[in-house]
Tab-separated table of C-alpha atoms in Angstrom:
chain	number	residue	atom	x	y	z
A	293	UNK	CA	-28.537	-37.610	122.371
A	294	UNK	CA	-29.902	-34.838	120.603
A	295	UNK	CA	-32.291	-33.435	122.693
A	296	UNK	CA	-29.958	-33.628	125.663
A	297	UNK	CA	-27.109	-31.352	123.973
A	298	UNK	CA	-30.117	-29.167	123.296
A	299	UNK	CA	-31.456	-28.898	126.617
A	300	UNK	CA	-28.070	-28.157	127.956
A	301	UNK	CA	-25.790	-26.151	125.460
A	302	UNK	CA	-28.449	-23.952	123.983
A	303	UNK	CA	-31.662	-24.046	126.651
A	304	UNK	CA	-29.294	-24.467	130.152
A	305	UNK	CA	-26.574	-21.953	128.442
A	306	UNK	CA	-29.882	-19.156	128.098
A	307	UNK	CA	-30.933	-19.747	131.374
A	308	UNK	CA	-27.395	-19.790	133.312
A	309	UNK	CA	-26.665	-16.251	131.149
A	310	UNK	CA	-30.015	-15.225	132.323
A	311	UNK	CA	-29.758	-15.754	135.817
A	312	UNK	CA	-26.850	-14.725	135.638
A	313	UNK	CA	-27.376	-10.916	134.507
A	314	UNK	CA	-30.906	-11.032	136.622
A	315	UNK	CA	-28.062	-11.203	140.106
A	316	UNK	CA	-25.076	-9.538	138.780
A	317	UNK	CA	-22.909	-12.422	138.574
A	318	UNK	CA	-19.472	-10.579	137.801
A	319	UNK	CA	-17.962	-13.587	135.760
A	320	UNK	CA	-19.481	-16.327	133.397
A	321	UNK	CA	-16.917	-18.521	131.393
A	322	UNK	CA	-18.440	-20.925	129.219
A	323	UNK	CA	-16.868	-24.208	127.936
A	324	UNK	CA	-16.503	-24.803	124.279
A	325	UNK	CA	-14.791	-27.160	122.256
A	326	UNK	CA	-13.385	-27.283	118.868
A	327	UNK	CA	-16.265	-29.538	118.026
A	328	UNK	CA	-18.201	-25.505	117.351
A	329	UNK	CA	-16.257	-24.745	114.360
A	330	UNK	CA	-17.954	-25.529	111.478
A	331	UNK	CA	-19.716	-28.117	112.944
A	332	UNK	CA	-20.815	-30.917	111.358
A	333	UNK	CA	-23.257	-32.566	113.453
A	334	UNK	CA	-25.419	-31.425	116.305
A	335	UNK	CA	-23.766	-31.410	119.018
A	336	UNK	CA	-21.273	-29.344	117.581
A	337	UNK	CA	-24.005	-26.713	116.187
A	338	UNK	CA	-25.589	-26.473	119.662
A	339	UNK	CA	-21.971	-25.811	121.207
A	340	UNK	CA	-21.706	-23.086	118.072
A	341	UNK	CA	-25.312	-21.891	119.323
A	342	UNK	CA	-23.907	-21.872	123.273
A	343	UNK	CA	-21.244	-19.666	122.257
A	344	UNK	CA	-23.330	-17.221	120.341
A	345	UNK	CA	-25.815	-16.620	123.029
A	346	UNK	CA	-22.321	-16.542	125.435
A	347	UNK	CA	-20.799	-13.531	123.737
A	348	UNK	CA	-24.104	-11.906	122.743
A	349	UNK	CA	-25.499	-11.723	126.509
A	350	UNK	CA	-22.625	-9.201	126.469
A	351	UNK	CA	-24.937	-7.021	124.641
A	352	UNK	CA	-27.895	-7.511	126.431
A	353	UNK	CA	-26.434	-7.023	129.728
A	354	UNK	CA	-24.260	-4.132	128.162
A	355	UNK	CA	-21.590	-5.568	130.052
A	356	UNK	CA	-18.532	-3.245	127.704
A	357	UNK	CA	-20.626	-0.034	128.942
A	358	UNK	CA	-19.186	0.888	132.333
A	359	UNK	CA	-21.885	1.009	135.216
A	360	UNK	CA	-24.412	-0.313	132.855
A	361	UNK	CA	-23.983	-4.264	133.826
A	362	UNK	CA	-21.592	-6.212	136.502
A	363	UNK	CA	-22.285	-9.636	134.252
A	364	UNK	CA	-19.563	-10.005	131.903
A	365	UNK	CA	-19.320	-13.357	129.455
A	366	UNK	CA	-16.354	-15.136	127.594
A	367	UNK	CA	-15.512	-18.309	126.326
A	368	UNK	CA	-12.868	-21.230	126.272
A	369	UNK	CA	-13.304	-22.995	123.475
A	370	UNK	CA	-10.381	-25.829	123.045
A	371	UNK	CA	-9.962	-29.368	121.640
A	372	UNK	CA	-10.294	-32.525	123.139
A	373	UNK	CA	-9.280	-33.680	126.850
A	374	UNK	CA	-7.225	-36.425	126.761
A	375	UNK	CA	-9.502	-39.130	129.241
A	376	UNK	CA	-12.432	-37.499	129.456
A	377	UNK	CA	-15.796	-39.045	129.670
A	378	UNK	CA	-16.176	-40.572	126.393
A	379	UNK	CA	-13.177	-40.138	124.486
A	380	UNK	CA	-11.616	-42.179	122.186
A	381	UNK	CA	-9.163	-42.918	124.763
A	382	UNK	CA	-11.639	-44.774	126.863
A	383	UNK	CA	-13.139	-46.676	123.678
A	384	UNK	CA	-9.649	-47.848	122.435
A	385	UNK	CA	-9.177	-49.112	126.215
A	386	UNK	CA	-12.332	-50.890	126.210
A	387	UNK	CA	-11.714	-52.765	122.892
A	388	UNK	CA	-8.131	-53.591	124.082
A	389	UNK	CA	-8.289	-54.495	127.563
A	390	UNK	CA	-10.856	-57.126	126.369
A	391	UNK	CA	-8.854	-58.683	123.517
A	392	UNK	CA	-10.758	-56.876	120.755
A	393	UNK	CA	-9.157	-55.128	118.279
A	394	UNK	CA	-9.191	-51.154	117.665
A	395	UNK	CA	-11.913	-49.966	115.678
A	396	UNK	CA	-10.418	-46.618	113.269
A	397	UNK	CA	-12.555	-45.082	110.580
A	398	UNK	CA	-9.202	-43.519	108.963
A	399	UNK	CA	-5.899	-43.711	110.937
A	400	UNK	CA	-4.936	-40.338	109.060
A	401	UNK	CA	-7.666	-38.169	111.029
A	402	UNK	CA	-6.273	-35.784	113.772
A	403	UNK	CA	-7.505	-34.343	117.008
A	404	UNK	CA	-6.381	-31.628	119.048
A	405	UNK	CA	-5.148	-32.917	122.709
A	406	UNK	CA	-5.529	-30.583	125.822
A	407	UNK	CA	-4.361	-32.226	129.417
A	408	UNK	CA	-6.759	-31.759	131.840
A	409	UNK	CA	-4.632	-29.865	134.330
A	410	UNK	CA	-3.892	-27.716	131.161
A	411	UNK	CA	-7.334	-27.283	130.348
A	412	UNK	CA	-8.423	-26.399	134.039
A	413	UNK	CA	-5.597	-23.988	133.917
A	414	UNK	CA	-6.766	-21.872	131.243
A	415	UNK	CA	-9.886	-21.357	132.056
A	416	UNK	CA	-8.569	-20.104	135.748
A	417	UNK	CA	-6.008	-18.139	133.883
A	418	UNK	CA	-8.665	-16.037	131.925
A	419	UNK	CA	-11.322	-15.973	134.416
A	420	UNK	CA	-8.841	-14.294	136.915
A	421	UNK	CA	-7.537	-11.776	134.382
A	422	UNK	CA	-11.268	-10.954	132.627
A	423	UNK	CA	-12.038	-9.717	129.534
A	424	UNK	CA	-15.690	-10.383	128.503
A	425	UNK	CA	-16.995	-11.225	125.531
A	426	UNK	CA	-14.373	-13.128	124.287
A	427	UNK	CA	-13.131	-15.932	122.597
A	428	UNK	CA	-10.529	-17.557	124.163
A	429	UNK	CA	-8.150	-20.340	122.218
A	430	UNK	CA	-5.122	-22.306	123.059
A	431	UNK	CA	-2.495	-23.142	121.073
A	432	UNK	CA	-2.489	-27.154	120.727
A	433	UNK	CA	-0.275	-29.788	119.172
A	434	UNK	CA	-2.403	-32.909	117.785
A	435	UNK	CA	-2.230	-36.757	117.473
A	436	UNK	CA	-3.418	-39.063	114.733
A	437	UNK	CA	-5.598	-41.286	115.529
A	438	UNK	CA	-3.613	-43.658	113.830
A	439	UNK	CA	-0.147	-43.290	116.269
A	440	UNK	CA	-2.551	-43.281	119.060
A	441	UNK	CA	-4.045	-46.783	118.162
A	442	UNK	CA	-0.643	-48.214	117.365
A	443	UNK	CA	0.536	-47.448	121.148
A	444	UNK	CA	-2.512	-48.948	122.404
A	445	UNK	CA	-2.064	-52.252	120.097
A	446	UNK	CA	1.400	-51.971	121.331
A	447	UNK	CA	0.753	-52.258	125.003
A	448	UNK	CA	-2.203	-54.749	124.472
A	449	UNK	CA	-1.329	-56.996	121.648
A	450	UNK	CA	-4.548	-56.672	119.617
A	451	UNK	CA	-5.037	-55.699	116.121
A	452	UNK	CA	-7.194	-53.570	113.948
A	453	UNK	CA	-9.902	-52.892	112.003
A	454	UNK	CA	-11.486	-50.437	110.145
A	455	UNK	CA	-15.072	-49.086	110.230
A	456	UNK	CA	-16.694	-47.874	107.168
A	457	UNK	CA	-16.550	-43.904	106.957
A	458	UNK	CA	-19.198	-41.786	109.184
A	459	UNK	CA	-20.834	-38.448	107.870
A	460	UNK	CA	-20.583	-36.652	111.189
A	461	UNK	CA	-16.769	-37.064	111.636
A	462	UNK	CA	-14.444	-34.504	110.593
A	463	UNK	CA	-11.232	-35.803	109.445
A	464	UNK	CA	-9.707	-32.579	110.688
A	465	UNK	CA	-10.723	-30.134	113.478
A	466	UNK	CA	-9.950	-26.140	113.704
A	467	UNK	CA	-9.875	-24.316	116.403
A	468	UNK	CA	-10.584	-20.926	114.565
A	469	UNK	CA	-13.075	-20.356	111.353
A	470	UNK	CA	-12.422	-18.429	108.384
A	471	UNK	CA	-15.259	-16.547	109.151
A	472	UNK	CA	-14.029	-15.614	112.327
A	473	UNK	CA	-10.517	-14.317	111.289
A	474	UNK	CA	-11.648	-10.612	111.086
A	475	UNK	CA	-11.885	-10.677	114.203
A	476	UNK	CA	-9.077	-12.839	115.761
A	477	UNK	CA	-6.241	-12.090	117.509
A	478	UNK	CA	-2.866	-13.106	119.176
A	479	UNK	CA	-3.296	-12.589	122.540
A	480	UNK	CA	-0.055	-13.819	123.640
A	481	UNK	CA	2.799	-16.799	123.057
A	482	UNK	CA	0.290	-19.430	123.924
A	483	UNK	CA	-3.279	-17.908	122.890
A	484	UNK	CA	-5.563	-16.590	120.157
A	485	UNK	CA	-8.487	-14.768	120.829
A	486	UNK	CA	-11.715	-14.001	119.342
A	487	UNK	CA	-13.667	-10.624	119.779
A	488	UNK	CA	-17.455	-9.193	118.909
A	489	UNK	CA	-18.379	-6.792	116.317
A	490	UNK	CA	-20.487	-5.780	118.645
A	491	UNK	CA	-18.837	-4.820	121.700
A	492	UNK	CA	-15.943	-2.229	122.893
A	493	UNK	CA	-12.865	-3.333	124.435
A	494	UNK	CA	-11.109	-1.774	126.859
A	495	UNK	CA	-8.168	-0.026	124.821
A	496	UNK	CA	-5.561	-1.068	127.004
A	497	UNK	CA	-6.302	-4.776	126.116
A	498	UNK	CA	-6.852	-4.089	122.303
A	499	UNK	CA	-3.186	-2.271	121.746
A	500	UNK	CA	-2.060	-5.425	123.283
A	501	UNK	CA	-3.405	-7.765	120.936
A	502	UNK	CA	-2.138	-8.910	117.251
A	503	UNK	CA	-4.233	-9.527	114.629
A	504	UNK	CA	-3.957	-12.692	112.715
A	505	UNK	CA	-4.254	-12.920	108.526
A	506	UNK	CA	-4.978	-16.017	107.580
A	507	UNK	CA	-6.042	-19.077	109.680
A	508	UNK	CA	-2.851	-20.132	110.943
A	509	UNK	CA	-1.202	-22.906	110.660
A	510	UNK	CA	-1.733	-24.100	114.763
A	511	UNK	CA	-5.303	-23.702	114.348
A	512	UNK	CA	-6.542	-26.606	112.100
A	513	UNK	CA	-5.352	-30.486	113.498
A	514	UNK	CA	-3.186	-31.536	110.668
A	515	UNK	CA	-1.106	-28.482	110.325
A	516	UNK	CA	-0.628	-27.837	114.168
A	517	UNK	CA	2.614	-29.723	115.400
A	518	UNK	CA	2.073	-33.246	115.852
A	519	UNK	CA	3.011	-35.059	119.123
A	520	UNK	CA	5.431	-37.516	119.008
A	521	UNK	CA	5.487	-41.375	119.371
A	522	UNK	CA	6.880	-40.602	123.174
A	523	UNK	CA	4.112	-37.801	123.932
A	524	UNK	CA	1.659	-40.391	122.889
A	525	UNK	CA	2.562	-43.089	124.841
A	526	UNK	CA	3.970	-40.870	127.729
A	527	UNK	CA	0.083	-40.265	127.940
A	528	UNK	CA	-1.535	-43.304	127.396
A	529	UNK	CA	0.745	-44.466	130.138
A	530	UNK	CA	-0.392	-42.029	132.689
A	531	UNK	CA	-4.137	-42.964	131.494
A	532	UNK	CA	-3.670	-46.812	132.076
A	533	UNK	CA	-2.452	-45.823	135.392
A	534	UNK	CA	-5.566	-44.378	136.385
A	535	UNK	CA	-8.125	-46.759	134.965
A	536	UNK	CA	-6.135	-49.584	136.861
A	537	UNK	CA	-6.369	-47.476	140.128
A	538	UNK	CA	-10.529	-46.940	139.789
């Protein structure tokens, strides 16, 4: 719904950042997705537009100018959750568990796969050691879409079909834009991050930081290491566990 991922990435995201410096809320972490880089249809440009007005109430609140602000902003932005609301997890299920078969536009496109406990984890991780106004980006293995529908067809006995091709879908995500690479960096092992242009770092953090040339390899679906037959069904397994619990 359009005017529903308006009214709460771009609208709700202004007024949580607002409130937010109006009572000197120490720490705001916004929630972004992969779905923000280079998007292609609307949700994903209002997710791009959450994360601008994210990094940029770091100027307005002067948050990297000591005593000025105690509101600092970052952001997580990551692929998808495995099982969440809405994923094609939950619409390969549906189609299965009912005899139907699974619907693919191209079994070659790739996503990104987070765990949730993974996901929760990283957010905790950088909200407890701060940095505002940044960027923050895991480093993700992928699926196809295709090996993921072949373990559901597996444990379901159903077949397949494919959908005519969609103008909003990305075959591939990234996780990082070529825009963007100026100002990206390898935070650690397990993490890129982005910073502003227009903000100062504390130097302690910046020595500690690598900067990337290039988008690299782990940041774009198809390029990223791919998980195996065993990760995928490994996870579908856990997932069909749960639905059958609810």
């Amino acid at each position: 719904n359009p005017s529903e991922a308006l009214e709460t990435n771009v609208v709700g995201s202004h007024n949580v950042i607002k409130a937010a410096i109006l009572r000197d809320v120490p720490r705001v972490m916004f929630i972004s997705t992969d779905k923000a880089v280079n998007p292609v249809n609307f949700y994903g440009i209002t997710k791009a537009c959450m994360e601008k007005l994210a990094i940029g109430g770091n100027v307005y609140a002067h948050a990297d100018i000591p005593g000025r602000s105690k509101t600092g902003i970052s952001v997580c932005r990551y692929g998808n959750v495995f099982a969440s609301r809405g994923s094609v997890s939950h619409i390969f299920y549906e189609q299965a568990r009912k005899g139907k078969p699974i619907t693919l536009v191209d079994e070659t496109m790739t996503r990104f796969n987070i765990p949730v406990g993974q996901a929760v984890d990283f957010v905790l991780t950088h909200l407890c050691n701060f940095q505002p106004g940044v960027v923050w980006i895991p480093r993700l293995s992928a699926y196809s879409l295709g090996d993921l529908a072949t373990v559901f067809q597996q444990r379901f006995a159903v077949g397949r079909e494919t959908l005519p091709v969609r103008g909003w879908e990305k075959r591939h995500e990234s996780l990082i834009a070529e825009h963007e690479l100026a100002n990206t960096a390898l935070f650690d092992a397990d993490t890129y991050c982005i910073l502003s242009p227009y903000l100062q770092y504390d130097e302690t953090f910046v020595r500690g930081i690598h900067r990337v040339e290039g988008v690299p390899s782990d940041a774009v679906s198809d390029t990223t290491a791919r998980m195996s037959t065993a990760q995928i069904t490994d996870m579908v397994t856990a997932f069909l566990s749960e639905c059958q619990q609810r």
